[in-house]
CSV table of C-alpha atoms and ligand atoms in Angstrom, one decimal:
chain,number,residue,atom,x,y,z
A,1,UNK,CA,-21.9,-83.0,-0.3
A,2,UNK,CA,-19.5,-83.1,2.6
A,3,UNK,CA,-21.5,-83.4,5.7
A,4,UNK,CA,-20.5,-87.0,6.2
A,5,UNK,CA,-16.8,-86.2,6.5
A,6,UNK,CA,-15.0,-87.1,9.6
A,7,UNK,CA,-13.2,-84.1,11.1
A,8,UNK,CA,-9.4,-84.4,10.8
A,9,UNK,CA,-7.8,-84.9,14.2
A,10,UNK,CA,-4.7,-83.1,13.1
A,11,UNK,CA,-1.1,-84.4,13.0
A,12,UNK,CA,0.4,-84.9,16.4
A,13,UNK,CA,3.6,-83.1,15.5
A,14,UNK,CA,2.4,-80.3,13.3
A,15,UNK,CA,-0.6,-79.5,15.5
A,16,UNK,CA,1.6,-79.2,18.6
A,17,UNK,CA,3.9,-76.9,16.7
A,18,UNK,CA,0.9,-74.7,15.8
A,19,UNK,CA,-0.3,-74.8,19.4
A,20,UNK,CA,3.2,-73.6,20.5
A,21,UNK,CA,3.1,-70.6,18.2
A,22,UNK,CA,-0.1,-69.5,19.8
A,23,UNK,CA,1.1,-69.8,23.4
A,24,UNK,CA,1.6,-66.2,24.7
A,25,UNK,CA,4.2,-67.2,27.4
A,26,UNK,CA,7.5,-65.5,26.6
A,27,UNK,CA,9.6,-68.3,28.2
A,28,UNK,CA,8.0,-71.1,26.2
A,29,UNK,CA,10.3,-73.8,24.8
A,30,UNK,CA,9.6,-75.7,21.6
A,31,UNK,CA,10.9,-79.3,21.6
A,32,UNK,CA,8.1,-80.6,19.5
A,33,UNK,CA,9.0,-80.6,15.8
A,34,UNK,CA,12.2,-81.9,14.2
A,35,UNK,CA,13.6,-78.6,13.1
A,36,UNK,CA,17.1,-77.3,13.9
A,37,UNK,CA,17.0,-74.0,15.8
A,38,UNK,CA,20.2,-72.0,16.5
A,39,UNK,CA,21.3,-70.8,19.9
A,40,UNK,CA,18.9,-67.8,19.6
A,41,UNK,CA,16.0,-70.1,18.8
A,42,UNK,CA,15.8,-69.1,15.1
A,43,UNK,CA,15.7,-71.4,12.1
A,44,UNK,CA,19.0,-70.5,10.4
A,45,UNK,CA,19.4,-69.6,6.8
A,46,UNK,CA,22.8,-71.0,5.9
A,47,UNK,CA,25.2,-68.7,4.2
A,48,UNK,CA,25.8,-71.3,1.4
A,49,UNK,CA,22.1,-71.4,0.7
A,50,UNK,CA,22.0,-67.5,0.6
A,51,UNK,CA,24.9,-67.6,-1.8
A,52,UNK,CA,23.3,-70.2,-4.0
A,53,UNK,CA,20.2,-68.2,-4.2
A,54,UNK,CA,22.1,-65.0,-5.0
A,55,UNK,CA,23.8,-66.8,-7.9
A,56,UNK,CA,20.4,-68.0,-9.2
A,57,UNK,CA,19.0,-64.4,-8.9
A,58,UNK,CA,22.0,-63.0,-10.7
A,59,UNK,CA,21.6,-65.5,-13.5
A,60,UNK,CA,18.0,-64.5,-13.9
A,61,UNK,CA,17.1,-67.8,-15.6
A,62,UNK,CA,13.6,-68.7,-16.7
A,63,UNK,CA,11.5,-71.0,-14.6
A,64,UNK,CA,10.4,-73.8,-16.9
A,65,UNK,CA,8.9,-77.1,-15.6
A,66,UNK,CA,11.7,-79.4,-14.5
A,67,UNK,CA,11.6,-82.9,-16.1
A,68,UNK,CA,9.3,-85.3,-14.2
A,69,UNK,CA,12.4,-86.9,-12.5
A,70,UNK,CA,13.7,-83.5,-11.5
A,71,UNK,CA,16.9,-81.6,-12.2
A,72,UNK,CA,19.8,-83.6,-13.8
A,73,UNK,CA,22.6,-81.8,-11.8
A,74,UNK,CA,20.7,-82.3,-8.5
A,75,UNK,CA,20.1,-86.0,-9.2
A,76,UNK,CA,23.7,-86.6,-9.9
A,77,UNK,CA,24.8,-84.6,-6.9
A,78,UNK,CA,22.5,-86.7,-4.7
A,79,UNK,CA,24.0,-89.9,-6.0
A,80,UNK,CA,27.5,-88.6,-5.2
A,81,UNK,CA,26.5,-87.4,-1.8
A,82,UNK,CA,24.8,-90.7,-0.8
A,83,UNK,CA,27.0,-93.3,-2.4
A,84,UNK,CA,30.2,-91.5,-3.2
A,85,UNK,CA,31.1,-90.4,-6.7
A,86,UNK,CA,33.3,-93.4,-7.3
A,87,UNK,CA,30.9,-96.1,-6.1
A,88,UNK,CA,30.5,-99.0,-8.5
A,89,UNK,CA,26.7,-98.7,-8.4
A,90,UNK,CA,26.9,-95.0,-9.5
A,91,UNK,CA,29.4,-95.8,-12.2
A,92,UNK,CA,27.4,-98.7,-13.5
A,93,UNK,CA,24.3,-96.5,-13.8
A,94,UNK,CA,22.3,-99.0,-11.7
A,95,UNK,CA,20.7,-96.3,-9.4
A,96,UNK,CA,17.5,-94.6,-10.4
A,97,UNK,CA,17.3,-91.2,-8.7
A,98,UNK,CA,14.5,-88.7,-8.8
A,99,UNK,CA,14.3,-85.3,-7.2
A,100,UNK,CA,11.1,-85.3,-5.0
A,101,UNK,CA,8.9,-83.0,-3.0
A,102,UNK,CA,10.9,-83.3,0.2
A,103,UNK,CA,11.8,-86.8,1.3
A,104,UNK,CA,8.2,-87.2,2.2
A,105,UNK,CA,7.4,-87.0,-1.5
A,106,UNK,CA,10.1,-89.6,-2.2
A,107,UNK,CA,8.8,-92.0,0.5
A,108,UNK,CA,5.3,-91.8,-0.9
A,109,UNK,CA,6.2,-92.1,-4.6
A,110,UNK,CA,8.3,-95.2,-3.7
A,111,UNK,CA,5.3,-96.6,-1.7
A,112,UNK,CA,3.0,-96.0,-4.7
A,113,UNK,CA,5.4,-97.7,-7.0
A,114,UNK,CA,5.8,-100.7,-4.7
A,115,UNK,CA,2.0,-101.0,-4.4
A,116,UNK,CA,1.7,-101.2,-8.2
A,117,UNK,CA,4.7,-103.4,-9.0
A,118,UNK,CA,5.1,-105.6,-5.9
A,119,UNK,CA,1.5,-105.7,-4.8
A,120,UNK,CA,1.8,-108.5,-2.3
A,121,UNK,CA,4.5,-106.8,-0.2
A,122,UNK,CA,3.7,-105.5,3.3
A,123,UNK,CA,5.8,-102.9,5.0
A,124,UNK,CA,7.6,-103.5,8.4
A,125,UNK,CA,8.8,-100.5,10.4
A,126,UNK,CA,10.6,-100.2,13.7
A,127,UNK,CA,8.6,-100.0,16.9
A,128,UNK,CA,8.4,-97.1,17.4
A,129,UNK,CA,9.0,-95.1,14.2
A,130,UNK,CA,8.0,-91.7,12.7
A,131,UNK,CA,4.2,-91.8,12.8
A,132,UNK,CA,4.0,-90.6,9.2
A,133,UNK,CA,5.7,-93.7,7.9
A,134,UNK,CA,2.7,-95.8,8.7
A,135,UNK,CA,0.3,-93.1,7.4
A,136,UNK,CA,2.2,-92.8,4.1
A,137,UNK,CA,2.4,-96.5,3.4
A,138,UNK,CA,-1.1,-97.3,4.5
A,139,UNK,CA,-2.2,-94.3,2.4
A,140,UNK,CA,-0.6,-96.1,-0.6
A,141,UNK,CA,-2.6,-99.2,0.2
A,142,UNK,CA,0.2,-101.2,1.8
A,143,UNK,CA,-0.3,-103.1,5.0
A,144,UNK,CA,2.0,-101.9,7.8
A,145,UNK,CA,3.5,-104.0,10.6
A,146,UNK,CA,6.3,-103.4,13.1
A,147,UNK,CA,9.5,-105.2,14.1
A,148,UNK,CA,11.0,-104.9,17.6
A,149,UNK,CA,13.4,-102.0,18.0
A,150,UNK,CA,13.6,-99.9,21.1
A,151,UNK,CA,14.2,-101.4,24.5
A,152,UNK,CA,12.9,-99.1,27.2
A,153,UNK,CA,14.7,-101.2,29.8
A,154,UNK,CA,18.2,-100.6,28.5
A,155,UNK,CA,17.6,-97.5,26.2
A,156,UNK,CA,19.2,-99.6,23.4
A,157,UNK,CA,18.1,-101.7,20.5
A,158,UNK,CA,16.4,-105.1,20.9
A,159,UNK,CA,18.8,-106.4,18.3
A,160,UNK,CA,18.2,-110.1,18.8
A,161,UNK,CA,14.5,-109.7,18.7
A,162,UNK,CA,14.8,-107.5,15.6
A,163,UNK,CA,17.0,-110.0,13.8
A,164,UNK,CA,14.6,-112.8,14.6
A,165,UNK,CA,11.6,-110.9,13.3
A,166,UNK,CA,13.4,-109.9,10.1
A,167,UNK,CA,14.5,-113.5,9.6
A,168,UNK,CA,10.8,-114.6,9.7
A,169,UNK,CA,9.5,-112.2,7.1
A,170,UNK,CA,8.2,-113.4,3.7
A,171,UNK,CA,10.4,-112.6,0.7
A,172,UNK,CA,9.9,-109.2,-0.8
A,173,UNK,CA,8.6,-107.7,2.4
A,174,UNK,CA,9.6,-104.0,2.7
A,175,UNK,CA,11.8,-103.3,5.7
A,176,UNK,CA,11.8,-99.6,6.6
A,177,UNK,CA,15.0,-98.6,8.3
A,178,UNK,CA,16.3,-95.2,9.6
A,179,UNK,CA,19.7,-94.8,8.0
A,180,UNK,CA,20.9,-92.6,10.9
A,181,UNK,CA,19.5,-90.5,13.8
A,182,UNK,CA,16.4,-92.7,14.5
A,183,UNK,CA,13.2,-90.8,14.9
A,184,UNK,CA,11.8,-90.8,17.6
A,185,UNK,CA,14.3,-92.6,19.8
A,186,UNK,CA,17.8,-91.3,18.8
A,187,UNK,CA,19.0,-94.9,19.1
A,188,UNK,CA,20.8,-96.2,16.0
A,189,UNK,CA,22.1,-99.5,15.0
A,190,UNK,CA,25.8,-99.8,15.4
A,191,UNK,CA,28.0,-100.5,12.4
A,192,UNK,CA,28.5,-104.0,13.6
A,193,UNK,CA,24.7,-104.5,13.8
A,194,UNK,CA,24.3,-103.1,10.2
A,195,UNK,CA,26.9,-105.6,9.1
A,196,UNK,CA,24.9,-108.4,10.6
A,197,UNK,CA,21.6,-107.2,9.3
A,198,UNK,CA,22.5,-106.6,5.6
A,199,UNK,CA,23.4,-110.2,4.8
A,200,UNK,CA,20.2,-111.3,6.5
A,201,UNK,CA,18.1,-108.9,4.3
A,202,UNK,CA,19.8,-110.2,1.3
A,203,UNK,CA,19.4,-113.9,2.2
A,204,UNK,CA,15.7,-113.4,3.0
A,205,UNK,CA,15.2,-111.5,-0.3
A,206,UNK,CA,13.7,-108.5,1.6
A,207,UNK,CA,13.4,-105.0,0.2
A,208,UNK,CA,15.1,-102.5,2.5
A,209,UNK,CA,13.7,-99.0,2.4
A,210,UNK,CA,16.0,-96.4,4.0
A,211,UNK,CA,14.9,-93.1,5.3
A,212,UNK,CA,17.8,-90.6,5.5
A,213,UNK,CA,16.3,-87.4,6.8
A,214,UNK,CA,19.0,-86.3,9.2
A,215,UNK,CA,22.2,-86.8,7.3
A,216,UNK,CA,25.1,-85.0,9.0
A,217,UNK,CA,23.4,-84.8,12.4
A,218,UNK,CA,24.8,-88.2,13.6
A,219,UNK,CA,28.5,-88.6,13.1
A,220,UNK,CA,29.1,-86.6,9.8
A,221,UNK,CA,27.8,-86.3,6.3
A,222,UNK,CA,29.7,-89.3,4.8
A,223,UNK,CA,29.6,-91.3,8.1
A,224,UNK,CA,25.8,-91.1,8.3
A,225,UNK,CA,25.6,-92.7,4.8
A,226,UNK,CA,27.3,-95.8,6.1
A,227,UNK,CA,24.2,-98.0,5.9
A,228,UNK,CA,23.3,-96.7,2.4
A,229,UNK,CA,26.8,-97.6,1.2
A,230,UNK,CA,26.9,-100.9,2.9
A,231,UNK,CA,23.6,-102.0,1.3
A,232,UNK,CA,24.8,-100.7,-2.1
A,233,UNK,CA,28.1,-102.7,-1.7
A,234,UNK,CA,26.1,-105.9,-0.8
A,235,UNK,CA,24.3,-106.1,-4.1
A,236,UNK,CA,20.8,-105.9,-2.5
A,237,UNK,CA,18.2,-103.9,-4.4
A,238,UNK,CA,16.8,-101.2,-2.1
A,239,UNK,CA,15.1,-97.7,-1.8
A,240,UNK,CA,16.5,-94.7,-0.1
A,241,UNK,CA,14.6,-91.4,0.4
A,242,UNK,CA,16.8,-88.6,1.5
A,243,UNK,CA,16.0,-85.1,2.7
A,244,UNK,CA,17.8,-81.7,2.7
A,245,UNK,CA,15.1,-80.1,4.9
A,246,UNK,CA,17.3,-80.5,8.0
A,247,UNK,CA,20.8,-80.7,6.6
A,248,UNK,CA,20.5,-77.5,4.6
A,249,UNK,CA,17.8,-75.9,6.8
A,250,UNK,CA,15.5,-75.5,3.8
A,251,UNK,CA,12.3,-77.1,5.2
A,252,UNK,CA,9.7,-75.2,3.1
A,253,UNK,CA,11.7,-75.6,-0.1
A,254,UNK,CA,10.7,-79.3,-0.1
A,255,UNK,CA,14.1,-80.5,-1.2
A,256,UNK,CA,14.5,-84.3,-1.3
A,257,UNK,CA,15.2,-87.3,-3.5
A,258,UNK,CA,14.4,-90.9,-3.9
A,259,UNK,CA,17.0,-93.4,-5.1
A,260,UNK,CA,16.4,-97.0,-6.0
A,261,UNK,CA,19.5,-99.2,-6.3
A,262,UNK,CA,18.9,-101.9,-8.8
A,263,UNK,CA,20.7,-105.0,-10.1
A,264,UNK,CA,21.9,-103.4,-13.3
A,265,UNK,CA,21.5,-100.3,-15.5
A,266,UNK,CA,18.7,-101.9,-17.6
A,267,UNK,CA,16.6,-102.5,-14.4
A,268,UNK,CA,17.4,-99.0,-13.2
A,269,UNK,CA,16.0,-97.6,-16.4
A,270,UNK,CA,12.8,-99.6,-16.0
A,271,UNK,CA,12.4,-98.5,-12.4
A,272,UNK,CA,13.1,-94.8,-13.3
A,273,UNK,CA,10.4,-95.0,-16.0
A,274,UNK,CA,7.7,-96.3,-13.7
A,275,UNK,CA,8.7,-93.9,-11.0
A,276,UNK,CA,8.3,-91.1,-13.5
A,277,UNK,CA,4.8,-92.4,-14.4
A,278,UNK,CA,4.0,-92.4,-10.7
A,279,UNK,CA,5.1,-88.8,-10.3
A,280,UNK,CA,3.4,-87.6,-13.5
A,281,UNK,CA,0.0,-88.7,-12.4
A,282,UNK,CA,0.5,-87.2,-8.9
A,283,UNK,CA,2.3,-83.8,-8.7
A,284,UNK,CA,3.8,-83.9,-12.3
A,285,UNK,CA,7.3,-82.6,-11.5
A,286,UNK,CA,9.3,-81.2,-8.5
A,287,UNK,CA,10.4,-77.6,-7.5
A,288,UNK,CA,13.0,-75.8,-9.5
A,289,UNK,CA,14.1,-73.5,-6.7
A,290,UNK,CA,15.0,-76.5,-4.4
A,291,UNK,CA,17.0,-78.0,-7.2
A,292,UNK,CA,18.9,-74.8,-7.8
A,293,UNK,CA,19.9,-74.6,-4.1
A,294,UNK,CA,20.9,-78.2,-3.6
A,295,UNK,CA,22.8,-78.7,-6.8
A,296,UNK,CA,24.8,-75.5,-6.3
A,297,UNK,CA,25.6,-76.2,-2.7
A,298,UNK,CA,26.7,-79.7,-3.4
A,299,UNK,CA,28.7,-79.1,-6.6
A,300,UNK,CA,30.4,-75.7,-6.0
A,301,UNK,CA,33.5,-76.4,-3.9
A,302,UNK,CA,33.3,-73.2,-1.9
A,303,UNK,CA,29.6,-73.6,-1.1
A,304,UNK,CA,30.2,-77.2,-0.3
A,305,UNK,CA,32.9,-76.5,2.2
A,306,UNK,CA,30.8,-73.9,3.9
A,307,UNK,CA,27.9,-76.3,4.1
A,308,UNK,CA,30.0,-79.0,5.6
A,309,UNK,CA,31.2,-76.6,8.2
A,310,UNK,CA,27.6,-75.5,9.0
A,311,UNK,CA,26.4,-79.1,9.3
A,312,UNK,CA,29.3,-79.8,11.7
A,313,UNK,CA,28.4,-76.7,13.8
A,314,UNK,CA,24.7,-77.7,14.0
A,315,UNK,CA,25.6,-81.2,15.0
A,316,UNK,CA,28.1,-80.0,17.6
A,317,UNK,CA,25.6,-77.5,19.1
A,318,UNK,CA,23.1,-80.3,19.6
A,319,UNK,CA,25.8,-82.4,21.3
A,320,UNK,CA,26.6,-79.5,23.6
A,321,UNK,CA,22.9,-79.2,24.5
A,322,UNK,CA,22.8,-82.9,25.2
A,323,UNK,CA,25.7,-82.4,27.7
A,324,UNK,CA,24.0,-79.4,29.4
A,325,UNK,CA,20.7,-81.2,29.7
A,326,UNK,CA,22.4,-84.3,31.1
A,327,UNK,CA,24.5,-82.2,33.6
A,328,UNK,CA,21.6,-80.2,34.9
A,329,UNK,CA,19.2,-83.1,35.2
A,330,UNK,CA,21.9,-85.3,36.9
A,331,UNK,CA,22.6,-82.5,39.4
A,332,UNK,CA,18.9,-82.0,40.2
A,333,UNK,CA,18.0,-85.7,40.4
A,334,UNK,CA,21.1,-87.4,41.8
A,335,UNK,CA,21.1,-91.2,41.6
A,336,UNK,CA,19.2,-91.3,38.3
A,337,UNK,CA,21.0,-92.2,35.2
A,338,UNK,CA,20.4,-89.7,32.3
A,339,UNK,CA,23.3,-91.2,30.2
A,340,UNK,CA,20.9,-91.8,27.4
A,341,UNK,CA,20.9,-88.1,26.5
A,342,UNK,CA,24.6,-88.5,25.7
A,343,UNK,CA,24.5,-91.7,23.8
A,344,UNK,CA,21.4,-91.0,21.6
A,345,UNK,CA,22.2,-89.5,18.2
A,346,UNK,CA,20.8,-86.8,16.1
A,347,UNK,CA,18.0,-84.3,16.7
A,348,UNK,CA,15.9,-86.5,19.0
A,349,UNK,CA,16.0,-88.1,22.4
A,350,UNK,CA,13.4,-90.4,23.9
A,351,UNK,CA,12.9,-89.2,27.5
A,352,UNK,CA,10.7,-91.9,28.8
A,353,UNK,CA,8.3,-89.3,30.1
A,354,UNK,CA,4.7,-90.4,30.2
A,355,UNK,CA,1.9,-88.6,28.4
A,356,UNK,CA,0.7,-87.1,31.7
A,357,UNK,CA,4.2,-85.8,32.5
A,358,UNK,CA,4.4,-84.3,29.0
A,359,UNK,CA,1.1,-82.6,29.5
A,360,UNK,CA,2.3,-81.1,32.8
A,361,UNK,CA,5.5,-79.8,31.2
A,362,UNK,CA,3.4,-78.0,28.6
A,363,UNK,CA,0.7,-76.7,30.9
A,364,UNK,CA,2.8,-75.7,33.9
A,365,UNK,CA,6.2,-74.9,32.3
A,366,UNK,CA,5.5,-74.0,28.7
A,367,UNK,CA,7.8,-76.8,27.5
A,368,UNK,CA,6.4,-78.5,24.4
A,369,UNK,CA,7.2,-82.1,23.4
A,370,UNK,CA,5.1,-84.7,21.6
A,371,UNK,CA,3.3,-87.1,23.9
A,372,UNK,CA,5.5,-90.1,23.1
A,373,UNK,CA,8.1,-88.3,25.2
A,374,UNK,CA,10.3,-87.5,22.3
A,375,UNK,CA,12.2,-84.2,22.5
A,376,UNK,CA,13.9,-82.3,19.7
A,377,UNK,CA,17.2,-81.5,21.3
A,378,UNK,CA,17.8,-78.8,18.7
A,379,UNK,CA,15.0,-76.7,20.4
A,380,UNK,CA,17.3,-76.3,23.4
A,381,UNK,CA,19.8,-73.4,23.7
A,382,UNK,CA,22.0,-71.8,26.2
A,383,UNK,CA,19.1,-69.5,27.3
A,384,UNK,CA,16.6,-72.2,28.0
A,385,UNK,CA,18.4,-75.5,28.7
A,386,UNK,CA,18.7,-75.1,32.4
A,387,UNK,CA,15.1,-74.0,32.8
A,388,UNK,CA,13.9,-76.9,30.7
A,389,UNK,CA,16.0,-79.4,32.6
A,390,UNK,CA,14.6,-78.0,35.9
A,391,UNK,CA,11.1,-78.4,34.6
A,392,UNK,CA,11.8,-82.0,33.5
A,393,UNK,CA,13.3,-82.7,36.9
A,394,UNK,CA,10.2,-81.4,38.6
A,395,UNK,CA,7.8,-83.7,36.6
A,396,UNK,CA,9.9,-86.9,36.8
A,397,UNK,CA,8.5,-89.1,39.6
B,1,KET,N1,11.6,-88.8,7.5
B,1,KET,C1,11.7,-88.7,8.9
B,1,KET,C2,12.3,-89.8,9.7
B,1,KET,C3,11.4,-87.5,9.5
B,1,KET,O1,11.6,-87.4,10.8
B,1,KET,C4,10.8,-86.4,8.7
B,1,KET,C5,10.4,-85.2,9.3
B,1,KET,C6,10.7,-86.7,7.3
B,1,KET,C7,11.1,-87.9,6.8
B,1,KET,C8,10.2,-85.6,6.4
B,1,KET,O2,11.2,-84.8,5.8
B,1,KET,P1,10.9,-83.9,4.5
B,1,KET,O3,12.1,-84.1,3.7
B,1,KET,O4,10.9,-82.5,5.0
B,1,KET,O5,9.6,-84.3,3.9
B,1,KET,N2,10.2,-85.1,10.6
B,1,KET,C9,9.8,-84.0,11.4
B,1,KET,C10,8.8,-83.1,10.8
B,1,KET,C11,7.5,-83.8,10.4
B,1,KET,O6,6.9,-84.5,11.2
B,1,KET,O7,7.1,-83.5,9.3
B,1,KET,C12,9.4,-84.5,12.8
B,1,KET,O8,9.4,-85.7,13.0
B,1,KET,O9,9.2,-83.6,13.7
């Protein structure tokens, strides 16, 4: 029955993370996967999450199926978090929000919906992007192309080329954009560039699809929603998939959401209905435990304040690691400019290391990063940053 199957080559990020776990070396360093580790190299369980779980346990509630679209309190909390409670689009009821199985679930449900209802639309993503963006949209039967983004010569964005490419797309093309903390480069659009881009998306009748997986790791929780709010202000219809995996450190809970901002409440109702149909024939309904955590942390003022402080601390620890990495590398390799480690935002930096250099780092020094040269800066800590920087200095030509 199955002899004709092609073996699965594995996912480049998840397989490398598995390989790291098996490495017996005590001084190994995991910069592969986009997970926040604390200064001791552990995945933290935030106190606000523990408290939310304690409340749920004390209440001892039953565990019925959630509605197809997920928990009402979580969906409302997500809208307030992303757009602001007072935003006109929220008040007008013109946003369709579903709780999804991580933001990955949201991305894919949105892609399936688009394939069904806008069947002629192709998707355009940044060059480079998170590899799974391509896999998810192609998996939904949507053609995937790229627009220019990262400029290896300057370490910045090729904004003129990007604008030109976007201006040439057919109406209703899907434009996938990282709302903040671009994966894998760490290079974001400036606010000024967003303000230039949004009218162009509107004028060309394009369909922006934002991925907000690292909210709070850039400049702050509300600050990182800048592009989401700018698009909502502009009157454009768009998708945004957001994740709590990183911001609440609840990866395996699969906590995420998909919101579609529509022209009016009647359209939002239609969209929500068809998104529900998409979910029902796929995984039926999302996870109740994830909803319990997220809705409590976002809505309870004490838990919310604790969460905001935790997010700030995680963001600041990463920034401190960027500084240490930059300082050690600059000392070891004088005359070379490592300023990009300081200017790049969020969990990731694009080191410019070649695949051969990445292999050497892993084999010789036990430092794991994916072969594109992306590092997860959150894998660095005060105990390993100097050693890692020295290893990097040793493999750089
Ligand atoms: N979007 C982006 C841009 C992203 O980097 C990830 C995960 C996700 C969505 C998925 O998030 P979730 O809500 O947990 O479904 N990225 C890291 C892990 C992975 O590849 O799955 C990574 O890039 O290492």
